[in-house]
Tab-separated table of C-alpha atoms in Angstrom:
chain	number	residue	atom	x	y	z
D	1	MET	CA	72.577	8.423	75.057
D	2	ASN	CA	71.135	7.248	78.324
D	3	ALA	CA	69.749	10.050	80.669
D	4	ARG	CA	73.794	11.105	81.609
D	5	GLY	CA	74.117	11.559	77.876
D	6	SER	CA	76.827	9.072	78.030
D	7	ARG	CA	76.727	7.557	74.527
D	8	MET	CA	76.345	3.791	74.229
D	9	SER	CA	76.111	1.299	71.674
D	10	ARG	CA	73.003	-0.227	70.694
D	11	ARG	CA	74.014	-3.894	71.116
D	12	ILE	CA	73.848	-2.836	74.740
D	13	GLU	CA	70.650	-2.557	74.889
D	14	ASP	CA	70.177	-6.174	72.679
D	15	ILE	CA	72.904	-7.590	76.152
D	16	LYS	CA	70.827	-8.960	79.343
D	17	SER	CA	71.717	-8.957	82.392
D	18	PHE	CA	72.878	-12.645	83.705
D	19	ARG	CA	70.236	-13.398	85.998
D	20	VAL	CA	71.882	-16.311	88.072
D	21	MET	CA	74.772	-13.776	88.547
D	22	ASP	CA	72.143	-10.980	89.792
D	23	LEU	CA	70.128	-13.977	91.888
D	24	LEU	CA	73.891	-14.794	93.217
D	25	ALA	CA	73.944	-11.219	94.441
D	26	ARG	CA	71.378	-10.997	96.633
D	27	ALA	CA	71.968	-14.260	97.935
D	28	ARG	CA	75.188	-13.131	98.969
D	29	GLU	CA	73.400	-9.750	100.822
D	30	LEU	CA	71.270	-12.628	102.567
D	31	GLU	CA	74.182	-14.687	103.414
D	32	ALA	CA	75.858	-11.242	104.984
D	33	GLN	CA	72.492	-10.656	107.175
D	34	GLY	CA	73.177	-14.296	108.810
D	35	LYS	CA	70.649	-16.064	106.752
D	36	GLU	CA	71.480	-19.502	106.068
D	37	ILE	CA	70.990	-20.142	101.891
D	38	TYR	CA	71.430	-23.466	100.211
D	39	HIS	CA	73.198	-22.749	97.106
D	40	LEU	CA	71.027	-24.863	94.126
D	41	GLU	CA	71.619	-21.128	91.305
D	42	ILE	CA	75.141	-21.433	90.175
D	43	GLY	CA	76.806	-23.757	87.334
D	44	GLU	CA	79.979	-23.706	88.918
D	45	PRO	CA	81.136	-27.429	90.805
D	46	ASP	CA	81.779	-26.878	94.641
D	47	PHE	CA	85.203	-29.004	94.192
D	48	GLU	CA	88.022	-27.163	94.385
D	49	THR	CA	90.528	-27.891	91.833
D	50	SER	CA	92.433	-30.695	92.493
D	51	GLU	CA	95.931	-30.859	94.599
D	52	PRO	CA	97.793	-31.987	91.530
D	53	ILE	CA	96.714	-28.937	89.076
D	54	ILE	CA	97.880	-26.439	91.987
D	55	GLU	CA	100.848	-27.682	92.425
D	56	ALA	CA	101.603	-27.266	88.794
D	57	GLY	CA	100.308	-23.946	88.927
D	58	ARG	CA	102.903	-23.560	91.468
D	59	ALA	CA	106.133	-24.444	90.214
D	60	ALA	CA	104.667	-22.934	86.931
D	61	LEU	CA	104.781	-19.250	89.228
D	62	LEU	CA	108.091	-20.334	90.619
D	63	ALA	CA	109.696	-20.860	87.402
D	64	GLY	CA	108.467	-17.265	86.037
D	65	ALA	CA	106.202	-19.121	83.586
D	66	THR	CA	104.220	-15.298	83.303
D	67	HIS	CA	104.970	-14.251	79.676
D	68	TYR	CA	103.054	-14.511	77.270
D	69	THR	CA	102.736	-18.108	75.156
D	70	PRO	CA	102.154	-18.384	71.161
D	71	ALA	CA	98.015	-17.281	71.230
D	72	LEU	CA	97.266	-20.739	69.789
D	73	GLY	CA	98.409	-21.456	73.021
D	74	LEU	CA	101.364	-23.451	74.739
D	75	PRO	CA	102.516	-26.127	72.406
D	76	ALA	CA	102.953	-28.793	74.923
D	77	LEU	CA	98.998	-28.023	76.162
D	78	ARG	CA	98.005	-28.286	72.844
D	79	GLU	CA	99.843	-31.850	72.492
D	80	ALA	CA	98.001	-33.368	75.873
D	81	ILE	CA	94.671	-32.131	74.405
D	82	ALA	CA	95.425	-33.893	71.345
D	83	GLY	CA	96.869	-37.226	73.752
D	84	PHE	CA	93.401	-36.999	75.914
D	85	TYR	CA	91.700	-37.115	72.868
D	86	ALA	CA	93.421	-39.787	71.532
D	87	SER	CA	93.195	-41.733	74.670
D	88	ARG	CA	89.227	-41.273	76.021
D	89	HIS	CA	88.141	-41.139	72.527
D	90	GLY	CA	90.299	-42.988	70.419
D	91	LEU	CA	90.410	-40.629	67.623
D	92	ASP	CA	93.854	-39.072	65.979
D	93	ILE	CA	93.317	-35.387	66.529
D	94	SER	CA	96.479	-32.946	65.125
D	95	PRO	CA	97.676	-30.282	67.897
D	96	SER	CA	97.832	-28.210	65.104
D	97	ARG	CA	94.197	-27.832	65.412
D	98	ILE	CA	93.548	-27.093	68.681
D	99	ILE	CA	93.807	-23.295	70.155
D	100	VAL	CA	93.482	-22.760	73.651
D	101	THR	CA	91.853	-19.457	74.680
D	102	PRO	CA	90.393	-17.842	77.771
D	103	GLY	CA	87.898	-20.303	78.984
D	104	ALA	CA	84.975	-21.325	76.989
D	105	SER	CA	83.049	-17.726	76.226
D	106	GLY	CA	86.608	-16.948	74.941
D	107	ALA	CA	86.462	-19.947	72.387
D	108	LEU	CA	82.768	-19.038	71.362
D	109	GLN	CA	84.051	-15.458	70.489
D	110	LEU	CA	86.611	-16.704	68.230
D	111	VAL	CA	84.332	-18.894	66.885
D	112	LEU	CA	81.652	-16.932	66.211
D	113	GLY	CA	83.754	-14.202	64.942
D	114	VAL	CA	85.080	-16.234	62.184
D	115	LEU	CA	81.718	-16.977	61.087
D	116	VAL	CA	79.669	-14.113	61.698
D	117	ASP	CA	78.785	-11.083	59.910
D	118	PRO	CA	76.067	-8.494	59.936
D	119	ASP	CA	72.454	-9.893	59.721
D	120	THR	CA	73.987	-13.585	59.888
D	121	GLU	CA	72.045	-15.719	61.847
D	122	VAL	CA	73.400	-18.292	63.572
D	123	LEU	CA	70.435	-21.599	64.942
D	124	MET	CA	70.277	-22.557	68.604
D	125	THR	CA	67.640	-23.893	71.228
D	126	ASP	CA	65.454	-22.190	73.622
D	127	PRO	CA	65.973	-23.162	76.080
D	128	GLY	CA	69.784	-22.655	75.912
D	129	TYR	CA	72.629	-21.166	76.886
D	130	PRO	CA	72.092	-17.748	77.464
D	131	CYS	CA	75.449	-15.738	76.777
D	132	ASN	CA	75.371	-17.550	73.495
D	133	ARG	CA	72.586	-15.315	71.634
D	134	HIS	CA	74.742	-12.010	73.691
D	135	PHE	CA	78.113	-13.561	71.334
D	136	VAL	CA	76.065	-13.536	68.394
D	137	ARG	CA	74.665	-10.321	68.871
D	138	LEU	CA	78.394	-9.074	69.578
D	139	TYR	CA	79.365	-9.320	66.335
D	140	GLU	CA	75.988	-7.673	65.035
D	141	GLY	CA	74.413	-10.979	63.676
D	142	ARG	CA	71.648	-12.420	64.739
D	143	ALA	CA	70.422	-15.620	67.158
D	144	ARG	CA	68.173	-17.557	65.924
D	145	GLN	CA	66.506	-19.458	68.818
D	146	VAL	CA	64.468	-22.565	67.962
D	147	ALA	CA	62.070	-23.769	70.627
D	148	VAL	CA	62.645	-27.433	71.735
D	149	HIS	CA	60.314	-29.507	73.232
D	150	ARG	CA	60.664	-32.501	75.863
D	151	ASP	CA	60.095	-34.859	73.208
D	152	THR	CA	63.386	-34.124	71.287
D	153	ARG	CA	64.757	-34.154	75.013
D	154	TYR	CA	65.390	-29.741	74.328
D	155	GLN	CA	67.728	-30.597	71.879
D	156	LEU	CA	68.133	-29.583	67.996
D	157	THR	CA	67.961	-32.236	65.354
D	158	PRO	CA	68.217	-32.672	62.087
D	159	GLU	CA	64.276	-32.373	60.708
D	160	LEU	CA	64.979	-28.631	63.114
D	161	VAL	CA	67.716	-27.605	61.771
D	162	ARG	CA	66.293	-28.392	58.204
D	163	ALA	CA	62.878	-26.476	59.199
D	164	HIS	CA	64.577	-22.715	60.396
D	165	TRP	CA	67.834	-22.991	58.383
D	166	ASN	CA	67.515	-19.846	56.113
D	167	LYS	CA	69.742	-18.154	53.299
D	168	ARG	CA	71.210	-16.050	56.218
D	169	THR	CA	72.240	-18.663	58.124
D	170	VAL	CA	75.845	-19.626	58.521
D	171	ALA	CA	75.827	-21.827	61.583
D	172	ALA	CA	74.174	-24.117	64.283
D	173	LEU	CA	75.052	-24.092	67.915
D	174	VAL	CA	74.567	-26.795	69.876
D	175	ALA	CA	75.495	-28.260	73.655
D	176	SER	CA	76.091	-32.027	74.487
D	177	PRO	CA	75.432	-32.040	77.520
D	178	ALA	CA	73.158	-28.743	77.514
D	179	ASN	CA	73.007	-25.886	79.957
D	180	PRO	CA	70.011	-26.336	81.443
D	181	THR	CA	68.955	-29.345	80.374
D	182	GLY	CA	71.366	-31.981	81.278
D	183	THR	CA	70.634	-33.829	77.952
D	184	LEU	CA	72.915	-35.241	74.989
D	185	ILE	CA	72.420	-35.301	71.450
D	186	GLU	CA	72.843	-38.569	69.484
D	187	PRO	CA	75.375	-39.579	67.119
D	188	ASP	CA	73.194	-39.898	64.211
D	189	ASP	CA	71.244	-36.588	65.280
D	190	LEU	CA	74.801	-34.953	65.254
D	191	ALA	CA	76.232	-36.148	62.043
D	192	GLY	CA	72.557	-35.704	60.474
D	193	MET	CA	73.099	-31.802	61.422
D	194	ALA	CA	76.520	-31.848	60.521
D	195	ALA	CA	76.116	-32.711	57.350
D	196	TYR	CA	72.969	-30.715	56.792
D	197	ALA	CA	74.867	-27.566	57.234
D	198	ALA	CA	78.201	-28.525	55.612
D	199	ASP	CA	75.957	-29.250	51.996
D	200	ARG	CA	74.986	-25.017	53.137
D	201	ASP	CA	78.384	-24.093	52.908
D	202	GLY	CA	78.088	-23.672	56.923
D	203	CYS	CA	78.713	-24.730	59.860
D	204	LEU	CA	78.188	-26.939	62.984
D	205	ILE	CA	79.077	-25.680	66.383
D	206	VAL	CA	79.361	-28.297	69.054
D	207	ASP	CA	79.699	-26.912	72.903
D	208	GLU	CA	81.134	-30.162	75.032
D	209	ILE	CA	82.166	-28.070	78.270
D	210	TYR	CA	80.164	-30.968	80.234
D	211	GLN	CA	81.884	-33.735	78.026
D	212	GLY	CA	83.133	-36.284	81.055
D	213	LEU	CA	80.185	-35.321	83.302
D	214	VAL	CA	78.128	-38.193	81.472
D	215	TYR	CA	76.654	-40.907	83.778
D	216	ASP	CA	74.497	-43.798	81.914
D	217	ARG	CA	76.355	-44.228	78.860
D	218	PRO	CA	80.015	-43.908	77.084
D	219	ASP	CA	80.934	-40.430	76.580
D	220	ALA	CA	81.615	-39.091	73.434
D	221	THR	CA	82.451	-36.387	70.906
D	222	ALA	CA	81.456	-35.203	67.875
D	223	LEU	CA	84.835	-35.016	66.271
D	224	SER	CA	84.057	-38.558	66.064
D	225	ILE	CA	81.285	-37.808	63.288
D	226	SER	CA	83.056	-35.163	61.416
D	227	ASP	CA	86.944	-32.984	61.274
D	228	ARG	CA	84.497	-30.383	59.507
D	229	VAL	CA	82.608	-29.566	62.871
D	230	PHE	CA	84.042	-26.578	65.405
D	231	VAL	CA	84.142	-28.565	68.889
D	232	ILE	CA	84.266	-26.053	72.154
D	233	ASN	CA	85.445	-27.018	75.536
D	234	SER	CA	86.896	-26.145	78.587
D	235	PHE	CA	88.904	-26.667	81.556
D	236	SER	CA	86.080	-25.339	84.100
D	237	LYS	CA	83.875	-28.479	85.010
D	238	TYR	CA	84.866	-31.680	84.431
D	239	PHE	CA	88.233	-30.901	85.032
D	240	GLY	CA	87.399	-28.050	87.942
D	241	MET	CA	88.931	-25.531	87.294
D	242	THR	CA	86.502	-22.573	86.600
D	243	GLY	CA	89.016	-19.542	87.923
D	244	TRP	CA	91.391	-20.475	86.272
D	245	ARG	CA	89.607	-19.466	82.781
D	246	LEU	CA	90.608	-21.766	80.365
D	247	GLY	CA	89.083	-23.810	77.454
D	248	TRP	CA	90.177	-25.315	74.262
D	249	ILE	CA	89.012	-25.216	70.362
D	250	VAL	CA	89.338	-28.115	67.723
D	251	ALA	CA	88.808	-26.698	64.439
D	252	PRO	CA	88.701	-27.550	60.857
D	253	GLU	CA	92.477	-27.201	59.694
D	254	ASP	CA	91.243	-24.305	57.272
D	255	TYR	CA	90.358	-22.282	60.000
D	256	VAL	CA	93.044	-22.123	62.527
D	257	ARG	CA	94.978	-19.215	60.869
D	258	PRO	CA	91.630	-16.824	60.906
D	259	LEU	CA	91.345	-17.698	64.651
D	260	GLU	CA	94.499	-17.397	65.438
D	261	LYS	CA	94.373	-13.952	63.532
D	262	LEU	CA	91.197	-12.708	65.905
D	263	ALA	CA	92.922	-14.271	69.208
D	264	GLN	CA	95.968	-11.730	68.440
D	265	ASN	CA	93.819	-9.244	68.608
D	266	LEU	CA	91.397	-9.972	71.190
D	267	PHE	CA	93.375	-11.257	73.936
D	268	LEU	CA	96.506	-12.530	72.408
D	269	CYS	CA	96.643	-16.171	74.639
D	270	ALA	CA	95.292	-17.782	77.453
D	271	PRO	CA	96.146	-17.680	80.971
D	272	THR	CA	100.056	-18.811	81.512
D	273	PRO	CA	100.627	-20.054	84.423
D	274	SER	CA	96.583	-21.388	84.199
D	275	GLN	CA	97.856	-23.709	80.664
D	276	HIS	CA	100.892	-24.735	82.698
D	277	ALA	CA	98.693	-26.080	85.417
D	278	ALA	CA	96.423	-27.858	83.467
D	279	LEU	CA	99.541	-30.084	82.056
D	280	ALA	CA	98.343	-31.710	85.377
D	281	ALA	CA	94.400	-32.091	84.106
D	282	PHE	CA	95.882	-35.333	82.576
D	283	GLU	CA	97.956	-36.809	84.750
D	284	PRO	CA	96.431	-40.661	85.923
D	285	THR	CA	96.480	-39.392	89.631
D	286	THR	CA	94.463	-36.397	88.880
D	287	LEU	CA	92.033	-38.202	86.467
D	288	SER	CA	91.431	-40.387	88.956
D	289	ILE	CA	90.679	-37.680	91.682
D	290	LEU	CA	88.196	-36.279	89.025
D	291	GLU	CA	86.389	-39.614	87.667
D	292	ALA	CA	85.430	-40.107	91.850
D	293	ARG	CA	84.169	-36.540	91.390
D	294	ARG	CA	81.939	-37.891	88.483
D	295	SER	CA	80.741	-40.393	90.930
D	296	ALA	CA	79.836	-37.632	93.306
D	297	PHE	CA	77.900	-35.619	90.630
D	298	ARG	CA	75.767	-38.695	89.777
D	299	GLU	CA	74.936	-39.608	93.543
D	300	ARG	CA	73.277	-36.135	93.868
D	301	ARG	CA	71.268	-36.177	90.789
D	302	ASP	CA	70.091	-39.800	91.507
D	303	TYR	CA	69.253	-37.851	95.245
D	304	LEU	CA	67.736	-34.894	93.655
D	305	LEU	CA	65.681	-36.038	90.539
D	306	PRO	CA	62.800	-38.393	92.378
D	307	ALA	CA	62.917	-35.665	95.525
D	308	LEU	CA	61.823	-32.949	93.005
D	309	ARG	CA	59.551	-34.946	91.474
D	310	GLU	CA	57.497	-36.115	94.558
D	311	LEU	CA	57.319	-32.436	95.861
D	312	GLY	CA	55.711	-32.027	92.144
D	313	PHE	CA	58.174	-30.404	90.063
D	314	ASP	CA	57.668	-32.235	86.389
D	315	ILE	CA	61.273	-33.191	85.199
D	316	PRO	CA	60.004	-35.374	81.689
D	317	THR	CA	63.987	-36.180	80.978
D	318	THR	CA	66.214	-37.116	83.561
D	319	PRO	CA	69.402	-35.470	82.501
D	320	ASP	CA	72.276	-37.543	81.099
D	321	GLY	CA	75.212	-35.668	82.268
D	322	ALA	CA	76.262	-31.785	83.568
D	323	PHE	CA	74.581	-31.370	86.808
D	324	TYR	CA	71.485	-29.320	86.063
D	325	LEU	CA	67.926	-30.025	86.408
D	326	TYR	CA	65.495	-28.148	83.949
D	327	ALA	CA	61.733	-28.540	86.335
D	328	ASN	CA	58.524	-27.120	85.281
D	329	CYS	CA	56.903	-25.401	87.867
D	330	GLU	CA	53.617	-24.242	86.510
D	331	ARG	CA	51.572	-26.789	89.090
D	332	PHE	CA	52.572	-24.040	91.940
D	333	GLY	CA	50.793	-21.471	90.310
D	334	LEU	CA	53.234	-18.555	90.392
D	335	THR	CA	56.318	-17.448	87.771
D	336	ALA	CA	59.026	-18.685	87.564
D	337	GLN	CA	60.218	-15.263	88.511
D	338	VAL	CA	58.053	-15.111	91.426
D	339	LEU	CA	58.973	-18.715	92.746
D	340	SER	CA	62.728	-18.484	92.588
D	341	SER	CA	62.244	-15.223	94.590
D	342	ARG	CA	59.820	-16.243	96.963
D	343	LEU	CA	62.355	-19.292	97.510
D	344	LEU	CA	65.213	-17.439	97.670
D	345	GLU	CA	63.600	-15.002	100.714
D	346	GLU	CA	61.163	-16.970	102.269
D	347	ALA	CA	62.906	-20.549	102.344
D	348	GLY	CA	66.766	-19.811	101.792
D	349	VAL	CA	66.987	-21.631	98.786
D	350	ALA	CA	67.916	-20.163	95.798
D	351	VAL	CA	67.354	-21.641	92.247
D	352	THR	CA	67.568	-19.717	88.445
D	353	PRO	CA	64.553	-18.773	86.733
D	354	GLY	CA	63.575	-20.079	83.406
D	355	ASP	CA	64.293	-16.558	82.065
D	356	ASP	CA	68.169	-16.774	82.138
D	357	PHE	CA	67.673	-19.161	79.392
D	358	GLY	CA	65.257	-17.761	76.186
D	359	ASP	CA	61.987	-17.414	76.154
D	360	PHE	CA	59.873	-20.348	75.147
D	361	GLY	CA	58.317	-21.344	78.133
D	362	ALA	CA	60.770	-19.603	80.761
D	363	ALA	CA	58.334	-18.301	82.818
D	364	GLN	CA	57.159	-22.032	83.637
D	365	HIS	CA	60.533	-23.572	84.457
D	366	VAL	CA	63.259	-23.322	86.698
D	367	ARG	CA	66.865	-24.913	86.818
D	368	PHE	CA	68.455	-26.685	89.939
D	369	ALA	CA	72.153	-26.975	89.591
D	370	TYR	CA	73.505	-29.880	91.613
D	371	THR	CA	76.686	-28.313	92.603
D	372	THR	CA	76.857	-28.256	96.328
D	373	GLY	CA	76.956	-31.591	98.671
D	374	LEU	CA	74.323	-34.285	99.245
D	375	GLN	CA	74.281	-32.987	103.059
D	376	GLN	CA	72.868	-29.522	101.486
D	377	LEU	CA	70.370	-31.287	98.954
D	378	HIS	CA	69.041	-32.707	101.566
D	379	GLY	CA	68.764	-29.654	103.609
D	380	ALA	CA	67.546	-27.477	100.394
D	381	VAL	CA	65.088	-30.444	100.089
D	382	GLU	CA	63.360	-30.242	103.438
D	383	ARG	CA	63.144	-26.390	103.149
D	384	LEU	CA	61.487	-26.847	99.856
D	385	GLN	CA	58.995	-29.558	100.732
D	386	ASP	CA	57.904	-26.910	103.961
D	387	PHE	CA	57.689	-24.024	101.612
D	388	VAL	CA	55.208	-26.219	99.317
D	389	VAL	CA	53.350	-27.531	101.814
D	390	HIS	CA	52.751	-24.815	103.926
D	391	ASN	CA	52.408	-21.520	100.593
D	392	LEU	CA	51.272	-23.106	97.297
């Protein structure tokens, strides 16, 4: 019971708020007071959804595409996603293995729902995307967070999976590229983790929602390694469709029906207009726009990374993808929470404290998101420099 006697489930006490959203709300309050805030906190591309996708959405609405689709998704979209794997990665993925979902969050809820029983465990990185552990808790499972260091580029490895897997473990959840670090997992490591999980009747879940936003090497997918992994992807990041709430799963064939049953009960289907709009995401004109935006993100990374290092932030690994820099702020003598609060209130620069991403090293790290233009990044760096010089 809470103070008023209203009954709450025990799990609610274990599911923490997403601190970056609280920080964003405070930033908006300051902006309403007339203060200029540089937003380096939120993991949402600043680019608007590309016009071909918007136009396809308009056309779908005008054509009356406002009714439910099958729970697995619009057949044409499932085929288009399979076609994208063929053209981009040279893979023959059956559309029957693809489940369209309300965002990657919906995809993760489905996958974990068919794998997790009470008191079973899912391995994941610490630091890592904060909602993952809460999804596991939602199903009464346990997120077993594994501390990862710079020496593994903040990723799980086959050695770490072997060391932490136990009789209650049902899956390992990894991300490539990862949030908050932007690092990739090497194919050999993915193969090793997938094989180890399979040998123990478990599964490897690979979050690939930042796929496409890779800068210094060819893009890749875990599907090229094994057809027994679960791959989660999204139209939010590379495709720039955050508010459309659309993602997908590529699942082993024998899991499709269980996932379908759960989707029918949880949300019936993904948003219909969004699914029709997403058909335009794979057109050559759209992909040309998206590739230009990928180049812009790389340019931002290549400016902000050395600028932050020059200011004294310790960023030991150059991120391979996504749009984040995970920086050690220990030398400034302030915890990440205090530093991020002071940067917002005194310098007008919003960054995310490491506490959002786990426990290991959280108080010594902040995350910068380069989801704003170069002009804004220059302004933010000037304010950071002024703050460091005069306040620390």
